[in-house]
Each structure stands twice: as structure tokens, then as C-alpha cells.
XYZ file of C-alpha atoms in Angstrom:
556
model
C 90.902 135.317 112.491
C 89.914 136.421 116.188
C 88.989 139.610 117.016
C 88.900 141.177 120.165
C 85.479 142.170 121.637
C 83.538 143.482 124.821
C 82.571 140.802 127.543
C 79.119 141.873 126.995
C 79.011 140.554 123.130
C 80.599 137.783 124.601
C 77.558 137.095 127.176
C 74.751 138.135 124.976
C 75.696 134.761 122.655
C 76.475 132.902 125.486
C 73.027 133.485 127.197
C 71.772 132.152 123.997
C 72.933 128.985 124.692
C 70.211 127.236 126.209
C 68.470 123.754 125.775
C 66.020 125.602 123.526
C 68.548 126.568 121.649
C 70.752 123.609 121.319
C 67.533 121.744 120.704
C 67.140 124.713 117.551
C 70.524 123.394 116.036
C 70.304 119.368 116.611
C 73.738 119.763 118.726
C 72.118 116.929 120.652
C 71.750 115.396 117.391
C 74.284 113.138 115.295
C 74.891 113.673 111.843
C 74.132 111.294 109.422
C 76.089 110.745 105.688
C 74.035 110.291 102.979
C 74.951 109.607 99.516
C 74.437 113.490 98.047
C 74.002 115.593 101.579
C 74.257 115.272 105.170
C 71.105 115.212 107.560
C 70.485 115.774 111.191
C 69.664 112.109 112.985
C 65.443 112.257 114.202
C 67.119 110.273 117.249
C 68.551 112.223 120.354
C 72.175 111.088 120.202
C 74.039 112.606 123.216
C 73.256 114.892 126.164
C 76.011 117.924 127.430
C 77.775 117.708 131.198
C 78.783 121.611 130.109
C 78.253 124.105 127.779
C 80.229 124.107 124.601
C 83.055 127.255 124.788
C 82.760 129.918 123.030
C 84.689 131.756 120.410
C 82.940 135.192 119.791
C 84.675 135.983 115.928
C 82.745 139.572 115.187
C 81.269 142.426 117.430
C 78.638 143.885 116.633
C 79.802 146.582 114.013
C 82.027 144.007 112.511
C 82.358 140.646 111.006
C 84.723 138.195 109.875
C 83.742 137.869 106.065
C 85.125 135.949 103.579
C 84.638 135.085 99.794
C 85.802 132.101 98.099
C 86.008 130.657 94.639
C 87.315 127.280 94.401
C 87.232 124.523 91.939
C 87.545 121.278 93.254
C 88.301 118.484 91.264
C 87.257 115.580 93.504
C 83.611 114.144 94.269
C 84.065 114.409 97.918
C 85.426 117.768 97.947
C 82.429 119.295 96.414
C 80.343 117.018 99.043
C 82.346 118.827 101.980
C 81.489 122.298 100.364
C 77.855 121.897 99.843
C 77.696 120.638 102.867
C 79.071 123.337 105.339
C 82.081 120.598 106.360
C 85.679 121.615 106.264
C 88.158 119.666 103.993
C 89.873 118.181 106.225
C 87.268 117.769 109.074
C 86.704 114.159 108.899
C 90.616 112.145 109.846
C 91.114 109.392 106.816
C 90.762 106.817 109.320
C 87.118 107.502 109.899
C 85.541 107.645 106.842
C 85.906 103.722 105.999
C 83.236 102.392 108.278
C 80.270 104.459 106.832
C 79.189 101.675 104.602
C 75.161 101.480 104.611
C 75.134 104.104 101.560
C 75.811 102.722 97.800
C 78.817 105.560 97.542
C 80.831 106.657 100.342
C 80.669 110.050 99.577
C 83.818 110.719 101.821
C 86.091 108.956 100.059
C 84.899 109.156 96.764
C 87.921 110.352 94.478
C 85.665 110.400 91.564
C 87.060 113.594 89.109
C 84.206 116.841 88.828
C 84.971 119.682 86.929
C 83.006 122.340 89.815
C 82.843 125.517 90.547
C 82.036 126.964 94.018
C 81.562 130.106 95.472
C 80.517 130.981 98.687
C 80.498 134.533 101.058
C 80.175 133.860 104.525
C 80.283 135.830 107.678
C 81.463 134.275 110.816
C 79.935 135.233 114.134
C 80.850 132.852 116.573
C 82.850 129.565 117.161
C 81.267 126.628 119.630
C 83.708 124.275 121.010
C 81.988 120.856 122.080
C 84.609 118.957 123.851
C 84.323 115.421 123.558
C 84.957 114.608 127.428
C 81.846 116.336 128.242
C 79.480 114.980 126.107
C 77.707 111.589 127.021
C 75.945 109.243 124.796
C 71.853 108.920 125.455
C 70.466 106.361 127.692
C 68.055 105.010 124.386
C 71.554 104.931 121.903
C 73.511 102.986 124.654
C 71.083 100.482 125.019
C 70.844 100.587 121.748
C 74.456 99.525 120.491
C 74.365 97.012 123.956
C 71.684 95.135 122.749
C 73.321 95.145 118.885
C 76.529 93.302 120.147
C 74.169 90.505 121.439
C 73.332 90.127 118.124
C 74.723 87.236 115.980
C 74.463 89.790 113.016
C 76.253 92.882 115.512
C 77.371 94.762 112.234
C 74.193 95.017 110.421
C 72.469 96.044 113.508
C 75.000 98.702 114.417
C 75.095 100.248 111.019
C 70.993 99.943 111.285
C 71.289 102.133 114.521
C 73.734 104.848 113.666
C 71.487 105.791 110.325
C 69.399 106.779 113.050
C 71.207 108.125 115.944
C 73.784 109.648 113.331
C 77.507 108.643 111.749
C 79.488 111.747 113.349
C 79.445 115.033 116.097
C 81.261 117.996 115.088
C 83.785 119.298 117.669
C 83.290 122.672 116.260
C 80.331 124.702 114.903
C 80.639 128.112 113.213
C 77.454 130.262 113.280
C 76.869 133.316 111.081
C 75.249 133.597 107.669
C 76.401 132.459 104.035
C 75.705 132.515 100.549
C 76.795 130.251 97.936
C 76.443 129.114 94.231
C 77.976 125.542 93.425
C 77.901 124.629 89.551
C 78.959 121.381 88.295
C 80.469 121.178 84.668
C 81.147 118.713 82.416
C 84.680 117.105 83.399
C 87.149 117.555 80.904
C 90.694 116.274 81.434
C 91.866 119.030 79.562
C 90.650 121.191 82.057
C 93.757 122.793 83.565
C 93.937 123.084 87.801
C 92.825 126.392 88.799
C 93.756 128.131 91.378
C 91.448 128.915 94.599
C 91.013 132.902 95.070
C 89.858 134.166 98.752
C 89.332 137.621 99.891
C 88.700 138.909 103.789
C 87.086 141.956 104.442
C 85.411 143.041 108.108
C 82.984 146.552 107.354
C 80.592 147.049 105.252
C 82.901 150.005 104.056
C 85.487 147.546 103.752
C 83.468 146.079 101.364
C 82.381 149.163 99.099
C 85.706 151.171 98.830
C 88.746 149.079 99.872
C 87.881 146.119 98.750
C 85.481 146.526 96.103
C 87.742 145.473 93.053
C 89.050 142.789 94.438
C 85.433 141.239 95.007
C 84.615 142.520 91.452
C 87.335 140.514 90.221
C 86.222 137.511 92.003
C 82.781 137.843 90.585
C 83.710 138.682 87.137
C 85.960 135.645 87.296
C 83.165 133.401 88.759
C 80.451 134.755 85.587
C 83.339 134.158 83.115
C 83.639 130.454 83.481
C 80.053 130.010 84.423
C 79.379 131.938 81.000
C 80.196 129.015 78.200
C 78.003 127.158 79.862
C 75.000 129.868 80.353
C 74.247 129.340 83.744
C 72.467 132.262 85.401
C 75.457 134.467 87.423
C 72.582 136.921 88.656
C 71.851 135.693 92.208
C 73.290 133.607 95.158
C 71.583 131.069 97.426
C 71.656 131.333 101.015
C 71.737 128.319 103.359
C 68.083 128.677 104.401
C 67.156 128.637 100.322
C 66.472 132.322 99.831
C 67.635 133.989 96.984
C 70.064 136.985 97.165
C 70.662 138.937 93.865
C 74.097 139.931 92.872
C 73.333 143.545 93.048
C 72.138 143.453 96.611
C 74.779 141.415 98.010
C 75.894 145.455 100.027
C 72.615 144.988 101.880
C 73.206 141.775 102.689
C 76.501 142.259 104.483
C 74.925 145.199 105.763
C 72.020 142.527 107.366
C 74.698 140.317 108.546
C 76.103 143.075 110.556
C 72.953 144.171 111.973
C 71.341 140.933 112.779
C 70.780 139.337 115.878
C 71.825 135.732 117.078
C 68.450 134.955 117.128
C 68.841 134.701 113.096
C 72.585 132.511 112.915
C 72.807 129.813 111.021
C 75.351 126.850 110.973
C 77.990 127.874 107.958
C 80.285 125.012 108.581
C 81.335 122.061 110.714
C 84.972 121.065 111.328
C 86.609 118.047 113.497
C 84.132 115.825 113.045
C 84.945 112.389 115.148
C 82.872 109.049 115.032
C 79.767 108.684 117.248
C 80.742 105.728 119.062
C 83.762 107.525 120.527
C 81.427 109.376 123.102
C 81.095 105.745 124.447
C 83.324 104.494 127.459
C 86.419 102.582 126.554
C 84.950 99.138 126.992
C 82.029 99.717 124.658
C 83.605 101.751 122.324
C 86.378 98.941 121.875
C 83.973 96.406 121.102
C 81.288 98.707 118.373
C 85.010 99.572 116.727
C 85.941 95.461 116.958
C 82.530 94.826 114.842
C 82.901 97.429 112.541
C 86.604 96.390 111.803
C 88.081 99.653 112.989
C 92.045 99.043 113.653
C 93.932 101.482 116.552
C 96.679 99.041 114.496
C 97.584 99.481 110.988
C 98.468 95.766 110.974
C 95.195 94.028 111.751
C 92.582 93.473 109.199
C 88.734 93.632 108.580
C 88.395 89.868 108.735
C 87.243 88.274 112.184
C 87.045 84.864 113.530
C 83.323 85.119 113.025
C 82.868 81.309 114.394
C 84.717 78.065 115.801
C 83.487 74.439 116.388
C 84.366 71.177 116.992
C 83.329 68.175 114.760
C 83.437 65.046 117.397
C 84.837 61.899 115.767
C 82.111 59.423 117.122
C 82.683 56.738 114.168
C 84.868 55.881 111.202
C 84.373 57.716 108.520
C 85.954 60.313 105.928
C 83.104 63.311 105.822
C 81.441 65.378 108.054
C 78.584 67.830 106.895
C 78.712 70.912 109.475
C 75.176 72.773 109.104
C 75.433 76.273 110.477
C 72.389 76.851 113.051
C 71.748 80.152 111.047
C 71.718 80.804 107.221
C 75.136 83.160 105.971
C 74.525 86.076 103.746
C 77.457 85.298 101.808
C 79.749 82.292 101.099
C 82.695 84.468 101.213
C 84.524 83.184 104.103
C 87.288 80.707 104.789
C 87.627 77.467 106.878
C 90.870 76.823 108.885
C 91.077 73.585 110.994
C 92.646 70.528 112.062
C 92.349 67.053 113.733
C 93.225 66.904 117.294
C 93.150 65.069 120.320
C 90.236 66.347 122.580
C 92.800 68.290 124.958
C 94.802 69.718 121.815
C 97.861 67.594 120.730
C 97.665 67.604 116.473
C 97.663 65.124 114.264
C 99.714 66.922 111.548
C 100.292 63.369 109.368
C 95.984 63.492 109.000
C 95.542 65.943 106.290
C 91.597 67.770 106.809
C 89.943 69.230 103.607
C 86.834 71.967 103.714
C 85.230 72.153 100.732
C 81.330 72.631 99.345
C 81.354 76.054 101.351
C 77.857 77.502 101.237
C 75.968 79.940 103.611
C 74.285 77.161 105.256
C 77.067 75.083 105.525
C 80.554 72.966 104.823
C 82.003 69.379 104.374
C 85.326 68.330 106.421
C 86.857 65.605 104.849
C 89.788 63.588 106.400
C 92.154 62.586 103.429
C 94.020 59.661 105.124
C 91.510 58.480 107.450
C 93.252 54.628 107.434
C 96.272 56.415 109.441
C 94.162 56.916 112.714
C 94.233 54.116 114.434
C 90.497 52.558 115.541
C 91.029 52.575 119.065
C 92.172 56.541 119.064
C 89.325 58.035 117.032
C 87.011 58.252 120.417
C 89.641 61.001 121.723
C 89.641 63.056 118.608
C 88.098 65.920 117.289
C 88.306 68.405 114.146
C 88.734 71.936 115.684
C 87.864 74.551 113.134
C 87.396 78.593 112.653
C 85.728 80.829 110.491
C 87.262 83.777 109.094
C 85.266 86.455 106.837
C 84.160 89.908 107.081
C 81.394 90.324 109.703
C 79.091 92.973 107.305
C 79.526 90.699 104.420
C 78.769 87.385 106.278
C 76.187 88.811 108.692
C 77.565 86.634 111.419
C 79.616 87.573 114.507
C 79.633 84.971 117.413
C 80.471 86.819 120.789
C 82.404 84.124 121.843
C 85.346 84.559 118.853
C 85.187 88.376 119.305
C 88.641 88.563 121.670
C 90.788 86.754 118.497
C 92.404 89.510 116.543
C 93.090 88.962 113.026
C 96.565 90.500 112.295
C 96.973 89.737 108.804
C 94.971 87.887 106.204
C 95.822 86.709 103.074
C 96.059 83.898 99.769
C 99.048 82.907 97.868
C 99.046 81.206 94.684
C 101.807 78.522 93.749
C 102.374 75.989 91.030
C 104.284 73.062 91.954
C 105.580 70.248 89.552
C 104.949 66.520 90.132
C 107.805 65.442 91.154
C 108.778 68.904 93.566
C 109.094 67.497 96.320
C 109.535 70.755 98.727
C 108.251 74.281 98.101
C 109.544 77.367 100.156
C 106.433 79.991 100.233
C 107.515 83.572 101.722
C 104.374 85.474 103.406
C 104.539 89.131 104.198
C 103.817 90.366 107.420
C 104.285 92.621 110.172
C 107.591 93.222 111.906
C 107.740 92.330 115.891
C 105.037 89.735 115.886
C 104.057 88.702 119.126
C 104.744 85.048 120.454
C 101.481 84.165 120.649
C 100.322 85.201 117.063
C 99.025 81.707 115.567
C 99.682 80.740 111.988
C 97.278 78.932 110.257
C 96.631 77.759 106.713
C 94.354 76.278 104.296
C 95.042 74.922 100.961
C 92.259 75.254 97.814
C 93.092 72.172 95.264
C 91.944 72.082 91.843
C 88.661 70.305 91.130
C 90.321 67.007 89.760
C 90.203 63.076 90.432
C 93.210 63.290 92.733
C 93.668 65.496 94.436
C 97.305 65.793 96.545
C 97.258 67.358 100.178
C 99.644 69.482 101.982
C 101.309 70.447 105.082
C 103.010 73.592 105.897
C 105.608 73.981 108.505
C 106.934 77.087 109.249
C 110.804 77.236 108.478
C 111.784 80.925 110.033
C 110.849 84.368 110.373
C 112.289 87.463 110.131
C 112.474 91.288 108.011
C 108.899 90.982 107.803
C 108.512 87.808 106.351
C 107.549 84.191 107.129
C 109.439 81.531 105.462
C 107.296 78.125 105.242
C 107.858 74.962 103.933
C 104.956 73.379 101.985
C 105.234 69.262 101.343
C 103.486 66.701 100.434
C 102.937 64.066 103.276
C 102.643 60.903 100.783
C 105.657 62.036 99.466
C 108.006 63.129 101.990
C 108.153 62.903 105.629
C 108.626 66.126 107.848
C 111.746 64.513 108.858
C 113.254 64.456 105.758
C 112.834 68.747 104.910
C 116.520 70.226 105.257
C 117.790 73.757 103.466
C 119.319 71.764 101.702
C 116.683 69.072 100.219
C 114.313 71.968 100.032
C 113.840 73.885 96.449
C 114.640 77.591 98.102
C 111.918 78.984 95.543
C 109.715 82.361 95.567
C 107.009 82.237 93.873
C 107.603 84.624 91.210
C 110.984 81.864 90.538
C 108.742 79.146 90.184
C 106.890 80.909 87.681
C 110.206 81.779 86.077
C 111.234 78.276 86.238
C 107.850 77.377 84.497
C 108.719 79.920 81.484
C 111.842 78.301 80.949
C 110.610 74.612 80.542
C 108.075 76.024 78.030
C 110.800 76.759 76.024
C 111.862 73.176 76.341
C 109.557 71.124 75.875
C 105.962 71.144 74.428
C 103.322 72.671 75.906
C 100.719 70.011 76.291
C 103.137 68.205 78.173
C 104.488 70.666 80.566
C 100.990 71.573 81.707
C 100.889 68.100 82.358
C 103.688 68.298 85.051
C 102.251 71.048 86.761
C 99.469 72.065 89.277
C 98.108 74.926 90.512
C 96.941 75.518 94.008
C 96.157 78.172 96.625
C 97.564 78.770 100.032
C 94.626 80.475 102.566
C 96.338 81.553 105.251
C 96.053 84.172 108.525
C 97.978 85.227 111.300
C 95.681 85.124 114.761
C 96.249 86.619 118.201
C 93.680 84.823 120.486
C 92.794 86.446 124.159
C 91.755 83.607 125.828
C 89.581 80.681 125.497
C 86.687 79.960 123.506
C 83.528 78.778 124.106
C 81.311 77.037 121.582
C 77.546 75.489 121.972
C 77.114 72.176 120.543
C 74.642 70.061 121.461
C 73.791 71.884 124.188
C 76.573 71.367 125.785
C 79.588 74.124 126.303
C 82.850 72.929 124.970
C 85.664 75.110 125.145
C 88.273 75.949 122.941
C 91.406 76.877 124.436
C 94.550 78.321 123.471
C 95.938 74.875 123.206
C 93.622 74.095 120.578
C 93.958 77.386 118.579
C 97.511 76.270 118.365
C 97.122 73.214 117.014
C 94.933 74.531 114.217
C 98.301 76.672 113.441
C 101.719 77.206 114.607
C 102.710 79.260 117.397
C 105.097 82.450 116.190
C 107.562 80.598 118.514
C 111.250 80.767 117.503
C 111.967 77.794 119.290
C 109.225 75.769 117.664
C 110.771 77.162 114.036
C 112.966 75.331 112.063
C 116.459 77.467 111.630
């Protein structure tokens, strides 16, 4: 609600706007989320090309004052309220990558059973455009020197708990009171409804409408009553206490005061920090933190490739990482390869005894590779996990895009030959979006292996066949020969035999296993440091670790 007012209001606030008094308000400042309140960041975030607009909302003989009573029924809700934010200031899409706090308190759809009330007067409206605001020198080099890191996440989230999580693209100054009361929830608690009132004069406020804030109030004391909470006073947002039966001088002050005295009384269209970056840093800090522009990619990265030379015969590698994990939580795609990328799809590679310092490769039919080839051949292999969790991030796998990520459980029989495995992704995939898979076997003397090929693709969904090599040759897999089964059918199918025959035995005839597997979208080559020498990994290899989203490479 704008109001019309005299260019010289409009100039006296604007000549207020000076570095002393953006310095006052922390404008300069980022805000930082906490797990009960916001705070102002110690740490000077950004510096101003302009000064922010400016919205003048009262003159001085009137004001733009409202009263609320609302009950909100969600944790974050109340958060917003207490905190001078709007609703709906904060886009859904940026609250995710706060994460150094126990609770994000912006997404937290815990149930409260609150009460809030709040009288406000709005003054004036800042506008802080985003194009003319510039991050510090000290917070650039700050977030430069982070994505040199081999832990970039941890060290980004260390620097925006002090440099601040979010600016505000809009600031309303004035003054406010407010009482918020949190009751016990009860989910027979019915939905109330929110009741607002607008008044502008402080006659306004005595004789026309008068009741109607009566009404609010009496409202407000009678469900505050059951619970005997004092109704007598307010709070304002500097912590003074305003009785109930003074709350005429106080709009009365509000109307008198000068700007000298404004407070911040809320915050709305609040954006991420690192978006005051240019385009090429901002892109990386949001690659780190697993911040998608595209629904379809995921919070996993390649976090790290290598190569495991084959100098001699033998089954098992031990690859020791040259830094200790945080967390074993990550998966291992690779494959044996000639040194300049052809596969050998018949030599089946297993990763197991994953820990944060390190993995085994083991090649399952080592006596097919033929003595005089292993010289040329080499086990190319990539990590995939979620950089905060891992606290890993090499620079070098930073430009391969994970689209989709996910595992698929199966049970196959003994003597299945074939299984058909449907994945779900997204429509439109590009051509150079790279397949790859990994199986997890049980823990068991013998232990099969498997190879996937992919058999088509289309409405969203990847059709691939998954055999046994020591049982059937890729040669052999037709429609026809292959069991066209889901795998909600092959659990139907499994139902059906229990029926059949006795249990003991049917579990005998049947295994389960997971399929890892993760569609990639690689930039360019890699490069990866082993023994101090640079070997690169290029697209070549990426694709033999996988399968190229090729139709003519599919099998129709």
C-alpha cells in the first residue's frame, strides 16, 4: 500500500542513506541462518555501485500500519515471523544448500501449535538490486581459494557462516511490536484463520477502527488465556516493552519519530550470496554445493578418477587414496581397458572393501587376458558420492555432470540366463550422456559377475540387458532369448514358485544382487596425478567405463 507523498519526505530519507548509515543496518552485511534466529555476518560481504531505491510508504502525519494475528502451523513459518522475513521470501530452490546447522530451519515442516501477533508501521521500502551490488575483495578471495581445496564444500560452507547465507533484495524500515507464543501442538487443534487490520492515523486508530483492533486483541488474550500467559504487554524489536494500554502512544511515536529511530521490520526476496558473484565463479561455488539450474542432475559428483596400470599378472589391486575420506559412502564405477580406451567387456572388474582410505579392484577372469596384452592395459575408474559427505572434490572431475544417480535391486534364479532391468530417467538425453554400472554381490563363496548392455531407450526409460558372461555370450542376447522381466515381475514370479515348491529350496535357486548405476555427461578430458606423472583421461575412456547414450550403439 503506497501512498503518495511530497519530494521533500522523499529526500529527507534518502539523504539518510549514507555509508554511516548502511554501515548502522549491516546492508553491507550477509545474513546468516541459524538454527532458532537469523544474525548479521561480523564479515563485510558486498560493497554498493548505487544506492538502493527508495519506496517512501508514509508521510509524515501518516503511516502504513498494520496488525496481524496468525497461527502458523509449521516450524519454519514461525522462524520467518520471528524473524522479520516474509513467507515466501526465500524461493524453495534455495533453502537446500544451508546445511552447516543440525535443523534447516527453512525447510523444517515440523507441526507448532503458535500464535503470533505483531503491529507494525511501515515507513519506507529499500530496493537493493542485485546488478549493482559486488561481492568484497576478502569474500572473493575467499571462495577462490576454497575451490582449490580438495575438501571445496566444507570450506565454502566454513566461509559463508561468516560472510553470511543470503542478501535481502528488499528492506522495510519502520517500527513493530510483536508477541509470539508457542503452545502445545494438538492435532485436534482446528486451522484458524489469519485476521489483519490496516489503519493510517492515529484517529484512525481510536474511532474508526477501534473495535476492530479490540476484537483482534480480545481474540489474541482468549486463546493465550487457557494457557495463562501474560496478554498485558508487547515486545518491540529493540526488546522494550510496550503495555497494552499504551499501544495509542505508541502509534502516536511512530508517527512522530524521525528516521534517525527506524528499525528493520522485515526482509523479503532474499537470494543466495554467491549469486552476487560473476557467472564463472558463481557456476562453480553452485557445482560444489550441488545446486542444479536442472531439475534432472543430482547432488552426487565424480569426486575422483584413476587409473590402476596393469604392470604384472595378478587378480587384486589395493588403490590407497592420498588423503583419508570422511565417509565410506561413495561408489566405484570402472573397467579394464586398453591404455588409449578400447574395453575389455568379456574381463569382468569387482570393487569391493570400500573404506575412506581406500578400495580393492579385483579382475574376476584374469586367465582371459592374454600375457603378452596386459602391458597395454589399464583399469580406469571414478568415484561418485556427495562432496559434503565425502569431504573430497578433485578439480580435475568438476566439469562431469551427474544427471541421474541411482541402485536397483534384482533377484535372478540360477539358471536365468537373461534379465531385462528398466531404469528411469530423463527424457531427451543427450548423446554424450555415459551409462555406467556397478554390481554389489552377496558376500558368498562364489560369487557370479555381470555385464550390462544397454538394449534401448525411450519414454523415459532405459532398457538394459544384464547376463552372465560364463553363461552366455553377448552374441547370443535376442528379444526373444531374453526373459522381458521388470523387476516387480520377477518378484511376482518368485511369489508364485513359493507356492510350489518348498521354501528352503526355492531360496536355494535364487540370488539377490544390486545394480549401482549413473548417467554422466563429461566436458572434456580428465587429468589425474599418479606417480607424478599426468595421465589423462579422455572422453574415450569415460566411455568405455559405460556406454555412450548412442542409438546406433543400442541394441533395437
Amino acid at each position: 500500500m503506497e501512498e503518495s507523498v511530497s519530494n521533500a519526505s522523499a529526500d529527507t530519507i534518502s539523504a539518510d542513506i549514507t555509508p554511516s548509515w548502511i554501515e548502522k543496518f549491516n546492508f553491507n552485511h550477509g545474513i546468516i541462518i541459524y538454527k532458532r534466529e537469523i544474525g548479521s555476518a561480523r564479515r563485510l560481504a558486498c560493497k554498493f555501485e548505487s544506492q538502493p531505491k527508495i519506496n517512501i510508504l508514509s508521510d509524515t502525519s501518516t503511516g502504513v500500519f498494520q496488525l496481524k494475528l496468525i497461527f502458523p502451523t509449521k516450524r519454519k513459518d514461525s522462524f520467518f515471523l520471528t524473524n522479520n522475513i516474509d513467507s515466501y521470501a526465500i524461493n524453495s530452490d534455495h533453502v537446500n544448500w544451508v546445511v552447516d546447522i543440525d535443523q534447516n530451519p527453512l525447510n523444517d515442516e515440523s507441526p507448532v501449535n503458535d500464535i503470533y501477533l505483531e503491529i507494525k508501521c511501515s515507513k519506507a521500502e529499500l530496493i537493493f538490486e542485485k546488478e549493482s551490488i559486488k561481492p568484497s575483495e576478502k569474500l572473493k578471495k575467499a571462495v577462490t581459494s576454497a575451490l582449490e581445496d580438495d575438501d571445496p564444500y566444507n570450506e565454502l560452507t566454513k566461509i559463508f557462516t561468516k560472510y553470511g547465507h543470503f542478501l535481502p533484495r528488499k528492506v522495510v524500515l519502520g517500527y513493530k511490536l510483536y508477541r509470539m507464543s508457542r503452545l502445545i501442538v494438538d492435532e485436534k487443534c482446528l486451522k484458524q484463520n489469519d485476521e489483519k487490520i490496516e489503519w493510517g492515523t492515529l484517529n484512525d486508530f481510536k474511532i474508526d477502527k477501534s473495535n476492530d483492533v479490540l476484537n483482534v486483541l480480545t481474540l489474541w488474550e482468549s486463546k493465550m488465556k487457557p494457557y495463562s500467559f501474560d496478554t498485558s504487554h508487547l515486545m518491540s524489536i529493540d526488546g522494550a516493552i510496550i503495555m497494552r494500554n499504551e499501544l495509542d502512544k505508541w502509534v502516536e511515536s511512530c508517527l512522530e519519530n524521525d528516521n534517525d529511530s527506524l528499525q528493520i521490520i522485515n526482509r523479503s526476496e532474499l537470494y543466495p550470496i554467491y549469486e552476487i558473484f560473476d557467472e564463472s565463479l558463481c557456476k562453480d561455488v553452485k557445482c560444489i554445493l550441488g545446486i542444479n539450474d536442472q531439475k534432472n542432475f543430482v547432488n552426487e559428483k565424480v569426486l575422483k578418477a584413476g587409473v590402476i596400470p596393469i604392470g604384472e599378472l595378478r587378480d587384486f589391486y589395493f588403490v590407497e587414496f592420498s588423503s583419508t575420506l570422511k565417509s565410506n559412502n561413495y561408489r566405484i564405477f570402472g573397467k579394464l581397458m586398453t591404455k588409449d580406451g578400447e574395453p575389455k567387456d568379456e574381463v569382468v572388474v569387482k570393487f569391493k572393501f570400500t573404506d575412506i582410505n581406500g578400495f580393492y579392484a579385483i579382475i574376476e577372469n584374469f586367465d582371459s587376458i592374454k600375457a603378452k596384452d596386459y602391458m597395454n592395459l589399464q583399469i580406469t575408474w571414478i568415484l561418485v558420492g556427495k562432496p559434503g559427505e565425502i569431504g573430497f572434490f578433485d578439480k580435475n572431475t568438476r566439469n562431469i555432470a551427474a544427471i541421474c544417480s541411482e541402485d536397483t535391486s534384482f533377484t535372478l534364479q540360477n539358471d536365468q540366463k537373461i534379465l531385462i532391468a528398466r531404469l528411469k530417467v530423463p527424457e531427451n538425453l543427450s548423446t554424450n550422456s555415459i551409462l555406467i554400472t556397478s554390481f554389489n554381490y552377496p558376500r558368498s563363496n562364489y560369487d557370479p559377475y555381470f555385464i550390462t548392455s544397454i538394449k534401448n531407450y525411450h519414454n523415459k526409460e532405459i532398457e538394459i540387458n544384464i547376463y552372465a558372461p560364463e553363461v552366455i555370450n553377448e552374441s547370443e542376447i535376442s528379444e526373444g532369448e531374453a526373459e522381458n522381466t521388470s523387476e516387480n515381475e520377477v518378484e511376482d514370479s518368485s511369489e508364485s514358485e513359493v507356492e510350489d515348491n518348498n521354501e528352503n529350496e526355492v531360496k536355494d535357486h535364487l540370488c539377490e544382487y544390486s545394480l549401482d548405476w549413473c548417467i554422466i555427461l563429461p566436458e572434456n578430458q580428465v587429468k589425474i596425478e599418479i606417480d607424478n606423472s599426468c595421465l589423462p583421461i579422455t572422453m574415450t575412456h569415460l566411455k568405455a567405463i559405460g556406454q555412450c547414450m548412442n542409438l546406433e550403439t543400442m541394441f533395437i
